[in-house]
Amino acid sequence: MKKRELVLGGLCLLALVLLPGRREAADLPADAPAELSAETNYIALTFDDGPNRGTTDRLLDGLKERGASATFFLVGERISGEEDLVKRMQAEGHQVGNHTWSHVRLRGASEETICRETRQTEEALEAILGPGTYWLRPPYGQIDEKERKLVTVPMVQWSVDPRDWELKNKDKVVQAVLEAAKPNAIILLHDIYPTSVDAALGIVDTLQKQGYWFVTVEELLKLNGIEAQPGMIYRSGDQTA
Ligand code: ZN
């Protein structure tokens, strides 16, 4: 009897010692910040118009250092010669998406143009990364309602646009994003500008300290229980941010 009690006591003690450690390893995303706030807030950074050597690779280095995931919408005609960057994106846990072949405005474009522009980039991505569902961000975020049926993947807009391409100023871009950032936001940036890369890393540093976790758009929707549908446009993780 005494021996049995001792064994049980020992097991409970073992459980007490093991459980907290196991929980941490199993439940927390890789980019869990050092100081966690009471609430778990998820947010998505998205980068358009790349890949661009010199800025995209520096961004990938910085995101890796910080354990932050992001989503990249690539312009097809920019991919040739930058295949290693595209492979790195996927290998390092980022989501890779389609931003048309030549950055055409899809609103008002013919069916033939829409299909060609999206298909060509899809083929370039498949050649590098293999078959997959490469979500689309229509350039300028626009596509006609009636043309959405042509798109066989989910589409992504954004809820925070600091107009980084116009500001081209790290501090102003950081400020604009921090003012508008909230849980489930999808932030629009462009990884072809050095100032946007600097801003993105500054945004990650600040928001991680506030308890935010940076995830891909696909992850953000899933965390909100949303299974993204082809032809639908998503503007934030919960469609309200
Ligand atoms: Zn664009």
PDB file of N, CA and C in Angstrom, residues 92-162:
ATOM      1  N   GLU A  92      10.900  28.581 -45.565  1.00  0.00           N
ATOM      2  CA  GLU A  92      10.954  29.252 -44.264  1.00  0.00           C
ATOM      3  C   GLU A  92       9.565  29.542 -43.697  1.00  0.00           C
ATOM      4  N   GLY A  93       8.558  28.882 -44.281  1.00  0.00           N
ATOM      5  CA  GLY A  93       7.221  28.927 -43.677  1.00  0.00           C
ATOM      6  C   GLY A  93       6.323  30.058 -44.137  1.00  0.00           C
ATOM      7  N   HIS A  94       6.720  30.780 -45.167  1.00  0.00           N
ATOM      8  CA  HIS A  94       5.877  31.863 -45.661  1.00  0.00           C
ATOM      9  C   HIS A  94       4.898  31.318 -46.701  1.00  0.00           C
ATOM     10  N   GLN A  95       3.820  32.071 -46.928  1.00  0.00           N
ATOM     11  CA  GLN A  95       2.864  31.713 -47.974  1.00  0.00           C
ATOM     12  C   GLN A  95       3.273  32.437 -49.255  1.00  0.00           C
ATOM     13  N   VAL A  96       3.251  31.712 -50.368  1.00  0.00           N
ATOM     14  CA  VAL A  96       3.611  32.312 -51.657  1.00  0.00           C
ATOM     15  C   VAL A  96       2.356  32.419 -52.503  1.00  0.00           C
ATOM     16  N   GLY A  97       2.099  33.608 -53.046  1.00  0.00           N
ATOM     17  CA  GLY A  97       0.902  33.842 -53.842  1.00  0.00           C
ATOM     18  C   GLY A  97       1.209  34.515 -55.170  1.00  0.00           C
ATOM     19  N   ASN A  98       0.143  34.745 -55.916  1.00  0.00           N
ATOM     20  CA  ASN A  98       0.193  35.195 -57.308  1.00  0.00           C
ATOM     21  C   ASN A  98      -0.252  36.671 -57.380  1.00  0.00           C
ATOM     22  N   HIS A  99       0.512  37.487 -58.117  1.00  0.00           N
ATOM     23  CA  HIS A  99       0.148  38.911 -58.274  1.00  0.00           C
ATOM     24  C   HIS A  99       0.095  39.254 -59.767  1.00  0.00           C
ATOM     25  N   THR A 100      -0.303  38.264 -60.550  1.00  0.00           N
ATOM     26  CA  THR A 100      -0.370  38.279 -62.029  1.00  0.00           C
ATOM     27  C   THR A 100       1.029  38.269 -62.656  1.00  0.00           C
ATOM     28  N   TRP A 101       1.064  38.037 -63.960  1.00  0.00           N
ATOM     29  CA  TRP A 101       2.343  37.932 -64.655  1.00  0.00           C
ATOM     30  C   TRP A 101       3.020  39.291 -64.825  1.00  0.00           C
ATOM     31  N   SER A 102       2.256  40.299 -65.267  1.00  0.00           N
ATOM     32  CA  SER A 102       2.895  41.588 -65.555  1.00  0.00           C
ATOM     33  C   SER A 102       2.223  42.749 -64.819  1.00  0.00           C
ATOM     34  N   HIS A 103       1.650  42.446 -63.671  1.00  0.00           N
ATOM     35  CA  HIS A 103       1.030  43.469 -62.823  1.00  0.00           C
ATOM     36  C   HIS A 103      -0.054  44.252 -63.568  1.00  0.00           C
ATOM     37  N   VAL A 104      -0.945  43.520 -64.226  1.00  0.00           N
ATOM     38  CA  VAL A 104      -2.021  44.189 -64.963  1.00  0.00           C
ATOM     39  C   VAL A 104      -3.198  44.495 -64.043  1.00  0.00           C
ATOM     40  N   ARG A 105      -3.932  45.519 -64.408  1.00  0.00           N
ATOM     41  CA  ARG A 105      -5.166  45.842 -63.690  1.00  0.00           C
ATOM     42  C   ARG A 105      -6.241  44.865 -64.176  1.00  0.00           C
ATOM     43  N   LEU A 106      -6.735  44.044 -63.279  1.00  0.00           N
ATOM     44  CA  LEU A 106      -7.709  43.023 -63.703  1.00  0.00           C
ATOM     45  C   LEU A 106      -9.104  43.606 -63.892  1.00  0.00           C
ATOM     46  N   ARG A 107      -9.396  44.716 -63.192  1.00  0.00           N
ATOM     47  CA  ARG A 107     -10.704  45.352 -63.380  1.00  0.00           C
ATOM     48  C   ARG A 107     -10.778  45.901 -64.798  1.00  0.00           C
ATOM     49  N   GLY A 108     -11.757  45.449 -65.524  1.00  0.00           N
ATOM     50  CA  GLY A 108     -11.933  45.913 -66.903  1.00  0.00           C
ATOM     51  C   GLY A 108     -11.145  45.089 -67.909  1.00  0.00           C
ATOM     52  N   ALA A 109     -10.326  44.154 -67.445  1.00  0.00           N
ATOM     53  CA  ALA A 109      -9.551  43.331 -68.373  1.00  0.00           C
ATOM     54  C   ALA A 109     -10.448  42.252 -68.976  1.00  0.00           C
ATOM     55  N   SER A 110     -10.036  41.750 -70.158  1.00  0.00           N
ATOM     56  CA  SER A 110     -10.816  40.688 -70.807  1.00  0.00           C
ATOM     57  C   SER A 110     -10.631  39.376 -70.052  1.00  0.00           C
ATOM     58  N   GLU A 111     -11.571  38.450 -70.281  1.00  0.00           N
ATOM     59  CA  GLU A 111     -11.459  37.128 -69.644  1.00  0.00           C
ATOM     60  C   GLU A 111     -10.142  36.465 -70.027  1.00  0.00           C
ATOM     61  N   GLU A 112      -9.795  36.631 -71.304  1.00  0.00           N
ATOM     62  CA  GLU A 112      -8.568  36.004 -71.807  1.00  0.00           C
ATOM     63  C   GLU A 112      -7.349  36.560 -71.050  1.00  0.00           C
ATOM     64  N   THR A 113      -7.302  37.870 -70.848  1.00  0.00           N
ATOM     65  CA  THR A 113      -6.176  38.492 -70.126  1.00  0.00           C
ATOM     66  C   THR A 113      -6.114  37.986 -68.688  1.00  0.00           C
ATOM     67  N   ILE A 114      -7.253  37.951 -68.024  1.00  0.00           N
ATOM     68  CA  ILE A 114      -7.280  37.517 -66.621  1.00  0.00           C
ATOM     69  C   ILE A 114      -6.755  36.086 -66.504  1.00  0.00           C
ATOM     70  N   CYS A 115      -7.239  35.220 -67.388  1.00  0.00           N
ATOM     71  CA  CYS A 115      -6.819  33.822 -67.320  1.00  0.00           C
ATOM     72  C   CYS A 115      -5.337  33.676 -67.639  1.00  0.00           C
ATOM     73  N   ARG A 116      -4.879  34.364 -68.683  1.00  0.00           N
ATOM     74  CA  ARG A 116      -3.474  34.250 -69.082  1.00  0.00           C
ATOM     75  C   ARG A 116      -2.552  34.793 -67.993  1.00  0.00           C
ATOM     76  N   GLU A 117      -2.871  35.977 -67.489  1.00  0.00           N
ATOM     77  CA  GLU A 117      -2.019  36.646 -66.495  1.00  0.00           C
ATOM     78  C   GLU A 117      -1.910  35.855 -65.186  1.00  0.00           C
ATOM     79  N   THR A 118      -2.985  35.211 -64.792  1.00  0.00           N
ATOM     80  CA  THR A 118      -2.930  34.457 -63.539  1.00  0.00           C
ATOM     81  C   THR A 118      -2.310  33.073 -63.782  1.00  0.00           C
ATOM     82  N   ARG A 119      -2.662  32.461 -64.906  1.00  0.00           N
ATOM     83  CA  ARG A 119      -2.182  31.104 -65.198  1.00  0.00           C
ATOM     84  C   ARG A 119      -0.656  31.068 -65.372  1.00  0.00           C
ATOM     85  N   GLN A 120      -0.129  32.072 -66.077  1.00  0.00           N
ATOM     86  CA  GLN A 120       1.321  32.105 -66.338  1.00  0.00           C
ATOM     87  C   GLN A 120       2.130  32.133 -65.043  1.00  0.00           C
ATOM     88  N   THR A 121       1.692  32.952 -64.098  1.00  0.00           N
ATOM     89  CA  THR A 121       2.417  33.041 -62.821  1.00  0.00           C
ATOM     90  C   THR A 121       2.241  31.755 -62.027  1.00  0.00           C
ATOM     91  N   GLU A 122       1.032  31.207 -62.107  1.00  0.00           N
ATOM     92  CA  GLU A 122       0.772  29.944 -61.425  1.00  0.00           C
ATOM     93  C   GLU A 122       1.735  28.864 -61.940  1.00  0.00           C
ATOM     94  N   GLU A 123       1.918  28.837 -63.260  1.00  0.00           N
ATOM     95  CA  GLU A 123       2.817  27.838 -63.856  1.00  0.00           C
ATOM     96  C   GLU A 123       4.264  28.058 -63.412  1.00  0.00           C
ATOM     97  N   ALA A 124       4.659  29.328 -63.329  1.00  0.00           N
ATOM     98  CA  ALA A 124       6.035  29.630 -62.884  1.00  0.00           C
ATOM     99  C   ALA A 124       6.224  29.167 -61.440  1.00  0.00           C
ATOM    100  N   LEU A 125       5.210  29.375 -60.606  1.00  0.00           N
ATOM    101  CA  LEU A 125       5.311  28.958 -59.201  1.00  0.00           C
ATOM    102  C   LEU A 125       5.295  27.436 -59.086  1.00  0.00           C
ATOM    103  N   GLU A 126       4.454  26.805 -59.895  1.00  0.00           N
ATOM    104  CA  GLU A 126       4.391  25.333 -59.861  1.00  0.00           C
ATOM    105  C   GLU A 126       5.722  24.723 -60.296  1.00  0.00           C
ATOM    106  N   ALA A 127       6.383  25.363 -61.268  1.00  0.00           N
ATOM    107  CA  ALA A 127       7.667  24.845 -61.758  1.00  0.00           C
ATOM    108  C   ALA A 127       8.724  24.882 -60.654  1.00  0.00           C
ATOM    109  N   ILE A 128       8.608  25.844 -59.765  1.00  0.00           N
ATOM    110  CA  ILE A 128       9.618  25.986 -58.697  1.00  0.00           C
ATOM    111  C   ILE A 128       9.196  25.242 -57.426  1.00  0.00           C
ATOM    112  N   LEU A 129       7.933  25.387 -57.060  1.00  0.00           N
ATOM    113  CA  LEU A 129       7.474  24.894 -55.752  1.00  0.00           C
ATOM    114  C   LEU A 129       6.622  23.630 -55.839  1.00  0.00           C
ATOM    115  N   GLY A 130       6.243  23.256 -57.052  1.00  0.00           N
ATOM    116  CA  GLY A 130       5.376  22.094 -57.199  1.00  0.00           C
ATOM    117  C   GLY A 130       3.911  22.507 -57.191  1.00  0.00           C
ATOM    118  N   PRO A 131       3.026  21.521 -57.412  1.00  0.00           N
ATOM    119  CA  PRO A 131       1.597  21.843 -57.462  1.00  0.00           C
ATOM    120  C   PRO A 131       1.137  22.428 -56.132  1.00  0.00           C
ATOM    121  N   GLY A 132       0.228  23.376 -56.210  1.00  0.00           N
ATOM    122  CA  GLY A 132      -0.265  23.995 -54.975  1.00  0.00           C
ATOM    123  C   GLY A 132      -1.365  24.975 -55.295  1.00  0.00           C
ATOM    124  N   THR A 133      -1.965  25.533 -54.257  1.00  0.00           N
ATOM    125  CA  THR A 133      -2.990  26.565 -54.438  1.00  0.00           C
ATOM    126  C   THR A 133      -2.332  27.906 -54.148  1.00  0.00           C
ATOM    127  N   TYR A 134      -2.048  28.643 -55.197  1.00  0.00           N
ATOM    128  CA  TYR A 134      -1.350  29.916 -55.039  1.00  0.00           C
ATOM    129  C   TYR A 134      -2.379  31.050 -55.076  1.00  0.00           C
ATOM    130  N   TRP A 135      -2.697  31.551 -53.886  1.00  0.00           N
ATOM    131  CA  TRP A 135      -3.740  32.562 -53.756  1.00  0.00           C
ATOM    132  C   TRP A 135      -3.379  33.810 -54.555  1.00  0.00           C
ATOM    133  N   LEU A 136      -4.416  34.540 -54.944  1.00  0.00           N
ATOM    134  CA  LEU A 136      -4.212  35.700 -55.827  1.00  0.00           C
ATOM    135  C   LEU A 136      -4.472  37.010 -55.104  1.00  0.00           C
ATOM    136  N   ARG A 137      -3.554  37.943 -55.292  1.00  0.00           N
ATOM    137  CA  ARG A 137      -3.877  39.328 -54.936  1.00  0.00           C
ATOM    138  C   ARG A 137      -3.954  40.094 -56.244  1.00  0.00           C
ATOM    139  N   PRO A 138      -5.150  40.518 -56.638  1.00  0.00           N
ATOM    140  CA  PRO A 138      -5.267  41.300 -57.865  1.00  0.00           C
ATOM    141  C   PRO A 138      -4.485  42.609 -57.702  1.00  0.00           C
ATOM    142  N   PRO A 139      -3.675  42.987 -58.696  1.00  0.00           N
ATOM    143  CA  PRO A 139      -2.984  44.282 -58.598  1.00  0.00           C
ATOM    144  C   PRO A 139      -3.986  45.401 -58.313  1.00  0.00           C
ATOM    145  N   TYR A 140      -3.613  46.321 -57.460  1.00  0.00           N
ATOM    146  CA  TYR A 140      -4.473  47.439 -57.008  1.00  0.00           C
ATOM    147  C   TYR A 140      -5.681  46.923 -56.200  1.00  0.00           C
ATOM    148  N   GLY A 141      -5.687  45.621 -55.935  1.00  0.00           N
ATOM    149  CA  GLY A 141      -6.747  45.035 -55.111  1.00  0.00           C
ATOM    150  C   GLY A 141      -8.094  44.947 -55.800  1.00  0.00           C
ATOM    151  N   GLN A 142      -8.080  45.127 -57.128  1.00  0.00           N
ATOM    152  CA  GLN A 142      -9.377  45.241 -57.811  1.00  0.00           C
ATOM    153  C   GLN A 142      -9.614  44.157 -58.853  1.00  0.00           C
ATOM    154  N   ILE A 143     -10.846  43.670 -58.850  1.00  0.00           N
ATOM    155  CA  ILE A 143     -11.301  42.755 -59.903  1.00  0.00           C
ATOM    156  C   ILE A 143     -12.824  42.883 -59.979  1.00  0.00           C
ATOM    157  N   ASP A 144     -13.364  42.845 -61.181  1.00  0.00           N
ATOM    158  CA  ASP A 144     -14.823  42.987 -61.329  1.00  0.00           C
ATOM    159  C   ASP A 144     -15.538  41.829 -60.677  1.00  0.00           C
ATOM    160  N   GLU A 145     -16.699  42.140 -60.121  1.00  0.00           N
ATOM    161  CA  GLU A 145     -17.517  41.112 -59.464  1.00  0.00           C
ATOM    162  C   GLU A 145     -17.748  39.927 -60.406  1.00  0.00           C
ATOM    163  N   LYS A 146     -18.109  40.238 -61.653  1.00  0.00           N
ATOM    164  CA  LYS A 146     -18.475  39.152 -62.579  1.00  0.00           C
ATOM    165  C   LYS A 146     -17.273  38.323 -63.033  1.00  0.00           C
ATOM    166  N   GLU A 147     -16.081  38.882 -62.875  1.00  0.00           N
ATOM    167  CA  GLU A 147     -14.884  38.140 -63.304  1.00  0.00           C
ATOM    168  C   GLU A 147     -14.322  37.253 -62.202  1.00  0.00           C
ATOM    169  N   ARG A 148     -14.861  37.395 -61.008  1.00  0.00           N
ATOM    170  CA  ARG A 148     -14.311  36.609 -59.884  1.00  0.00           C
ATOM    171  C   ARG A 148     -14.491  35.119 -60.094  1.00  0.00           C
ATOM    172  N   LYS A 149     -15.529  34.772 -60.868  1.00  0.00           N
ATOM    173  CA  LYS A 149     -15.789  33.348 -61.097  1.00  0.00           C
ATOM    174  C   LYS A 149     -14.672  32.689 -61.919  1.00  0.00           C
ATOM    175  N   LEU A 150     -13.880  33.516 -62.616  1.00  0.00           N
ATOM    176  CA  LEU A 150     -12.766  32.982 -63.402  1.00  0.00           C
ATOM    177  C   LEU A 150     -11.598  32.562 -62.517  1.00  0.00           C
ATOM    178  N   VAL A 151     -11.608  33.079 -61.288  1.00  0.00           N
ATOM    179  CA  VAL A 151     -10.469  32.839 -60.393  1.00  0.00           C
ATOM    180  C   VAL A 151     -10.734  31.585 -59.563  1.00  0.00           C
ATOM    181  N   THR A 152      -9.827  30.639 -59.664  1.00  0.00           N
ATOM    182  CA  THR A 152     -10.046  29.327 -59.033  1.00  0.00           C
ATOM    183  C   THR A 152      -9.367  29.198 -57.672  1.00  0.00           C
ATOM    184  N   VAL A 153      -8.871  30.327 -57.156  1.00  0.00           N
ATOM    185  CA  VAL A 153      -8.212  30.316 -55.837  1.00  0.00           C
ATOM    186  C   VAL A 153      -8.794  31.453 -54.991  1.00  0.00           C
ATOM    187  N   PRO A 154      -8.581  31.437 -53.663  1.00  0.00           N
ATOM    188  CA  PRO A 154      -9.018  32.573 -52.838  1.00  0.00           C
ATOM    189  C   PRO A 154      -8.215  33.829 -53.192  1.00  0.00           C
ATOM    190  N   MET A 155      -8.855  34.994 -53.016  1.00  0.00           N
ATOM    191  CA  MET A 155      -8.180  36.266 -53.294  1.00  0.00           C
ATOM    192  C   MET A 155      -8.018  37.064 -51.996  1.00  0.00           C
ATOM    193  N   VAL A 156      -6.965  37.881 -51.965  1.00  0.00           N
ATOM    194  CA  VAL A 156      -6.641  38.608 -50.730  1.00  0.00           C
ATOM    195  C   VAL A 156      -6.520  40.093 -51.016  1.00  0.00           C
ATOM    196  N   GLN A 157      -7.269  40.907 -50.263  1.00  0.00           N
ATOM    197  CA  GLN A 157      -7.039  42.356 -50.280  1.00  0.00           C
ATOM    198  C   GLN A 157      -6.270  42.707 -49.002  1.00  0.00           C
ATOM    199  N   TRP A 158      -6.647  43.750 -48.317  1.00  0.00           N
ATOM    200  CA  TRP A 158      -5.938  44.133 -47.092  1.00  0.00           C
ATOM    201  C   TRP A 158      -6.852  45.026 -46.261  1.00  0.00           C
ATOM    202  N   SER A 159      -6.476  45.219 -44.978  1.00  0.00           N
ATOM    203  CA  SER A 159      -7.231  46.145 -44.131  1.00  0.00           C
ATOM    204  C   SER A 159      -6.367  47.310 -43.671  1.00  0.00           C
ATOM    205  N   VAL A 160      -5.044  47.186 -43.846  1.00  0.00           N
ATOM    206  CA  VAL A 160      -4.132  48.282 -43.470  1.00  0.00           C
ATOM    207  C   VAL A 160      -3.214  48.578 -44.655  1.00  0.00           C
ATOM    208  N   ASP A 161      -3.300  49.817 -45.165  1.00  0.00           N
ATOM    209  CA  ASP A 161      -2.460  50.226 -46.297  1.00  0.00           C
ATOM    210  C   ASP A 161      -1.736  51.524 -45.947  1.00  0.00           C
ATOM    211  N   PRO A 162      -0.452  51.434 -45.587  1.00  0.00           N
ATOM    212  CA  PRO A 162       0.282  52.663 -45.219  1.00  0.00           C
ATOM    213  C   PRO A 162       0.799  53.435 -46.436  1.00  0.00           C
TER     214      PRO A 162
END
